[in-house]
């Protein structure tokens, strides 16, 4: 159990904060997956990270979508076929079955950091094995 | 064998009769034979004056081309009927004889020319048909001064036309005031002042004694008061007389002052003969408007079918129009002839405004009204009169000026279902509701299904109001606000941005909106800011407002790569520039295609490659083509007189000039143009937002065409323009579109929804009715002056360039995510996404 806790708390520095673009996205590679990171300087939660891969088009584009707000809820619109994804949960607003992976993201010492999710999915794997 | 129904006259009413006849499926029983004296098939006489703006009679023609080729309809033009032989039930023309079972006379009327000695000379003309207008045009070409005899509705319209033909125009009226039929003395006086201020000289109380040869000009008019006036041409517009000659010689009963007498079914004294339109008199009254004529046509068809339930029982003769840019309206009993009727009047001599109400003795109902200077009061007052709606406690509030600048309106909710909304096509509020029950949800749906607002156009505001009210009533929220973040229309926001000099989205939403913005209001704001201030898309405050195409200045393709479209103005390209495009394509392994817009698209570039590709293209002399923007796309051109044996102007140079002028302009939706070197129209200009076609004398300008999903033929806007005027008009049309259109509204849809349509746009642009002309031009000029190739600027600035990285933490894109396969020697995306996956 102890070793697993150390794995989940592993944060990877991605880039310095001056790379962020206000009210828009940048894209990072994390263990072979591409992750879109959005910065909303005026919102309550300022940083969000979601999968960059658009499940509708199969193209890596989510990080280039427009940030939208509706009734206090923030989402990003895919530039290809314009579906919206909740920034908090990754839920597609147009289709119940579709959800983008969300990644923990933070600013630490002037660096944007993503949590090492490979470790996280290992953890999930181990946990499910445990329950078997 | 089928029976024969013969119609004499293919004017507006005769045409309407044919349409209704067809709808009633009477063609199963009858052959329809139509004999017309004019050489052109039925056209819209109401808008006859537009012929001077657009000399192609096609745009005035009624119904579509195929209409008269319908099985069972025979149309014979330029074949006037010379005789009706009632004994043998046949009509006779110079070409032949036509037996009839039923005969319909729709011969209209002819202009009355007062018996003044000298009236038969050359250059003494009338204003009724296309041929008349050709004659006026020809006469005006050599002249300087023109006089209209008669200061009624048509006379003033004719005077307007004369000013447009470049003549010094005069109106000579026998009565002491203008429009004596519709206006009282004070209104007539007010109108005279307004019209004189516009440069038309008005002479009232003038009886013309003789027309003789002039000294300085061709003709000289001598008046009863011993004064005289010299002129080069005279247009008589002293009233109309029913064309009843045939009926008279056939022995049909006529009215006291002429005209063919008809009963409530529009039958003449011979039961097998009907008379409809301006040639008919009912209750000793002639109706010189198109709407009553249309009603008569419907009544006659109904009676022919044996139904006969619809009857003619008189018609409302209220009129509203814009005479030389001055609003004039006359409703019902304008002269207060009803015994004991009461009047209210409001007048403002400074602004040239006059309004009068005539109300019933008990003060409850509106009997009539007169309006000068502002017709926004018209619809409401007309509805009060037509539907006998009880007046408010203080009727004067209906005509007093209101501080908010808008006339009081009678909510359409107050109208009964029987209330006529469109009198031209007899469409009631109930008909509109019914059409909506059957699925109509927009103004264009209603126009198509009910024909409302497709006649004189006077009712279009009303139709729109009913539509919106009814939609709302059905729980369909007709919210005109842009989105949940702004309770304003795009047009209102545009105005706010301009007036308050707003430069960023944050400022706009802070002052006029709420929340955080969305994918509707952000790009719309970006577009408006760009139309007004024209700053680079990568300015930090603007970056978050666009998604990938505008941000990266390239078009995203289905696999996440981008396409690159360099500008190739007019489609003209040197061989060496072609080679450089080829070299770039080859180096970056891009799929290359000639587009439908006469340029070259290079597909399959990654984000990281875009700046590298553009560096090379810019070095070779290319600029961005804005294929990604809601902006000017291409100006398509034919080769014109440079090479073509038929070309009459240099269409290539004009296309390149236009493309270079408007490139970079941000518009509510994309804008396409084309220039053709002659009428063969190889550049397909009539399908473009702005189309230009060369003529012997200059350029014809077409506006608001569209290919794409719902093609729309462009409207001919102005003819034979010189280069300078052409550019001036395009500046104005485009900027006015930028000012007033909805977001993502192409010019075609904008035009369809523009109140007053083409006519209004002409007024704004050509006559500068809103006084906006110079502002529109200078706005355009500032956009032109601030043009930059966005790609060039982006490359020069390292901070902007930094954005073109696929990943912030890796130097290369991953090629593996973009699967490519080879097809016909080029790389294309692997066809791996199935239809189901897409859906
Ligand atoms: C490349 C091209 C097709 C081609 O291979 O030839 C093309 C490609 C696209 N067209 Fe087009 N259109 C192209 C000529 C046309 C034409 C023909 C023309 O311009 O003469 C039309 C009809 C004319 C017209 O617009 O009136 C045309 C009518 C449309 C429409 C329908 C517009 C409408 O009002 O109905 C759309 C959809 C839209 O804009 O909402 C569209 C949208 C698109 C988009 C932007 C769709 C998209 O979002 O991905 C395509 C992307 C272009 C790209 O990635 O570079 N495209 N498109 C042509 C580029 C011309 C150029 O050089 O810029
Ligand atoms: C400049 C102008 C502006 C107008 N503006 C308005 C307006 O704003 N609103 C409005 O309501 N009305 C307006 N009118 C009036 C409107 O045009 C008429 O009310 C309408 O055209 C009447 O239709 P009609 O078919 O009875 O007559 P017409 O349209 O005149 O048609 C009669 C046809 O019969 C033909 N004909 C005559 N004799 C014979 C024969 N012996 N054999 C064969 N054919 C024959 C004629 O050549 C003509 O083509 C305007 C008219 C003009 C001239
Ligand atoms: S439009 Fe006329 S000038 Fe242009 S190519 Fe065609 S035929 Fe020649
Ligand atoms: S009233 Fe003339 S079009 Fe409707």
PDB file of N, CA and C in Angstrom, chain B residues 111-120 149 174 207-211 236 238 241:
ATOM      1  N   UNK B 111     -53.150  55.723 -69.383  1.00  0.00           N
ATOM      2  CA  UNK B 111     -52.907  57.026 -68.770  1.00  0.00           C
ATOM      3  C   UNK B 111     -53.760  58.089 -69.453  1.00  0.00           C
ATOM      4  N   UNK B 112     -54.340  58.935 -68.632  1.00  0.00           N
ATOM      5  CA  UNK B 112     -55.156  60.034 -69.165  1.00  0.00           C
ATOM      6  C   UNK B 112     -54.236  61.182 -69.546  1.00  0.00           C
ATOM      7  N   UNK B 113     -54.349  61.631 -70.790  1.00  0.00           N
ATOM      8  CA  UNK B 113     -53.552  62.783 -71.214  1.00  0.00           C
ATOM      9  C   UNK B 113     -54.527  63.930 -71.464  1.00  0.00           C
ATOM     10  N   UNK B 114     -54.481  64.988 -70.668  1.00  0.00           N
ATOM     11  CA  UNK B 114     -55.460  66.078 -70.806  1.00  0.00           C
ATOM     12  C   UNK B 114     -55.400  66.668 -72.206  1.00  0.00           C
ATOM     13  N   UNK B 115     -56.534  67.080 -72.714  1.00  0.00           N
ATOM     14  CA  UNK B 115     -56.584  67.568 -74.104  1.00  0.00           C
ATOM     15  C   UNK B 115     -55.945  68.948 -74.265  1.00  0.00           C
ATOM     16  N   UNK B 116     -54.650  68.996 -74.122  1.00  0.00           N
ATOM     17  CA  UNK B 116     -53.923  70.266 -74.259  1.00  0.00           C
ATOM     18  C   UNK B 116     -53.374  70.342 -75.679  1.00  0.00           C
ATOM     19  N   UNK B 117     -53.593  71.440 -76.375  1.00  0.00           N
ATOM     20  CA  UNK B 117     -53.039  71.527 -77.738  1.00  0.00           C
ATOM     21  C   UNK B 117     -51.518  71.327 -77.707  1.00  0.00           C
ATOM     22  N   UNK B 118     -51.033  70.505 -78.608  1.00  0.00           N
ATOM     23  CA  UNK B 118     -49.598  70.268 -78.677  1.00  0.00           C
ATOM     24  C   UNK B 118     -49.154  69.017 -77.926  1.00  0.00           C
ATOM     25  N   UNK B 119     -50.097  68.277 -77.332  1.00  0.00           N
ATOM     26  CA  UNK B 119     -49.735  67.116 -76.517  1.00  0.00           C
ATOM     27  C   UNK B 119     -49.263  65.929 -77.355  1.00  0.00           C
ATOM     28  N   UNK B 120     -49.480  65.988 -78.678  1.00  0.00           N
ATOM     29  CA  UNK B 120     -49.132  64.830 -79.506  1.00  0.00           C
ATOM     30  C   UNK B 120     -47.718  64.872 -80.061  1.00  0.00           C
ATOM     31  N   UNK B 149     -46.549  66.189 -65.606  1.00  0.00           N
ATOM     32  CA  UNK B 149     -47.833  66.848 -65.443  1.00  0.00           C
ATOM     33  C   UNK B 149     -48.680  65.965 -64.537  1.00  0.00           C
ATOM     34  N   UNK B 174     -52.345  70.781 -61.369  1.00  0.00           N
ATOM     35  CA  UNK B 174     -53.482  71.643 -61.652  1.00  0.00           C
ATOM     36  C   UNK B 174     -54.153  72.103 -60.341  1.00  0.00           C
ATOM     37  N   UNK B 207     -52.550  75.545 -64.679  1.00  0.00           N
ATOM     38  CA  UNK B 207     -53.266  74.894 -65.771  1.00  0.00           C
ATOM     39  C   UNK B 207     -52.470  75.113 -67.054  1.00  0.00           C
ATOM     40  N   UNK B 208     -52.178  74.002 -67.742  1.00  0.00           N
ATOM     41  CA  UNK B 208     -51.397  74.130 -68.965  1.00  0.00           C
ATOM     42  C   UNK B 208     -52.337  74.420 -70.135  1.00  0.00           C
ATOM     43  N   UNK B 209     -52.035  75.519 -70.871  1.00  0.00           N
ATOM     44  CA  UNK B 209     -52.907  75.936 -71.964  1.00  0.00           C
ATOM     45  C   UNK B 209     -52.460  75.335 -73.294  1.00  0.00           C
ATOM     46  N   UNK B 210     -51.137  75.307 -73.482  1.00  0.00           N
ATOM     47  CA  UNK B 210     -50.626  74.795 -74.751  1.00  0.00           C
ATOM     48  C   UNK B 210     -49.174  74.346 -74.601  1.00  0.00           C
ATOM     49  N   UNK B 211     -48.777  73.429 -75.494  1.00  0.00           N
ATOM     50  CA  UNK B 211     -47.382  73.008 -75.526  1.00  0.00           C
ATOM     51  C   UNK B 211     -46.843  73.392 -76.903  1.00  0.00           C
ATOM     52  N   UNK B 236     -46.887  62.751 -68.906  1.00  0.00           N
ATOM     53  CA  UNK B 236     -48.237  62.981 -68.393  1.00  0.00           C
ATOM     54  C   UNK B 236     -48.597  61.929 -67.371  1.00  0.00           C
ATOM     55  N   UNK B 238     -51.645  62.282 -65.278  1.00  0.00           N
ATOM     56  CA  UNK B 238     -52.792  63.030 -64.777  1.00  0.00           C
ATOM     57  C   UNK B 238     -53.963  62.102 -64.511  1.00  0.00           C
ATOM     58  N   UNK B 241     -57.525  55.998 -66.890  1.00  0.00           N
ATOM     59  CA  UNK B 241     -58.908  55.732 -67.331  1.00  0.00           C
ATOM     60  C   UNK B 241     -59.031  54.246 -67.644  1.00  0.00           C
TER      61      UNK B 241
END
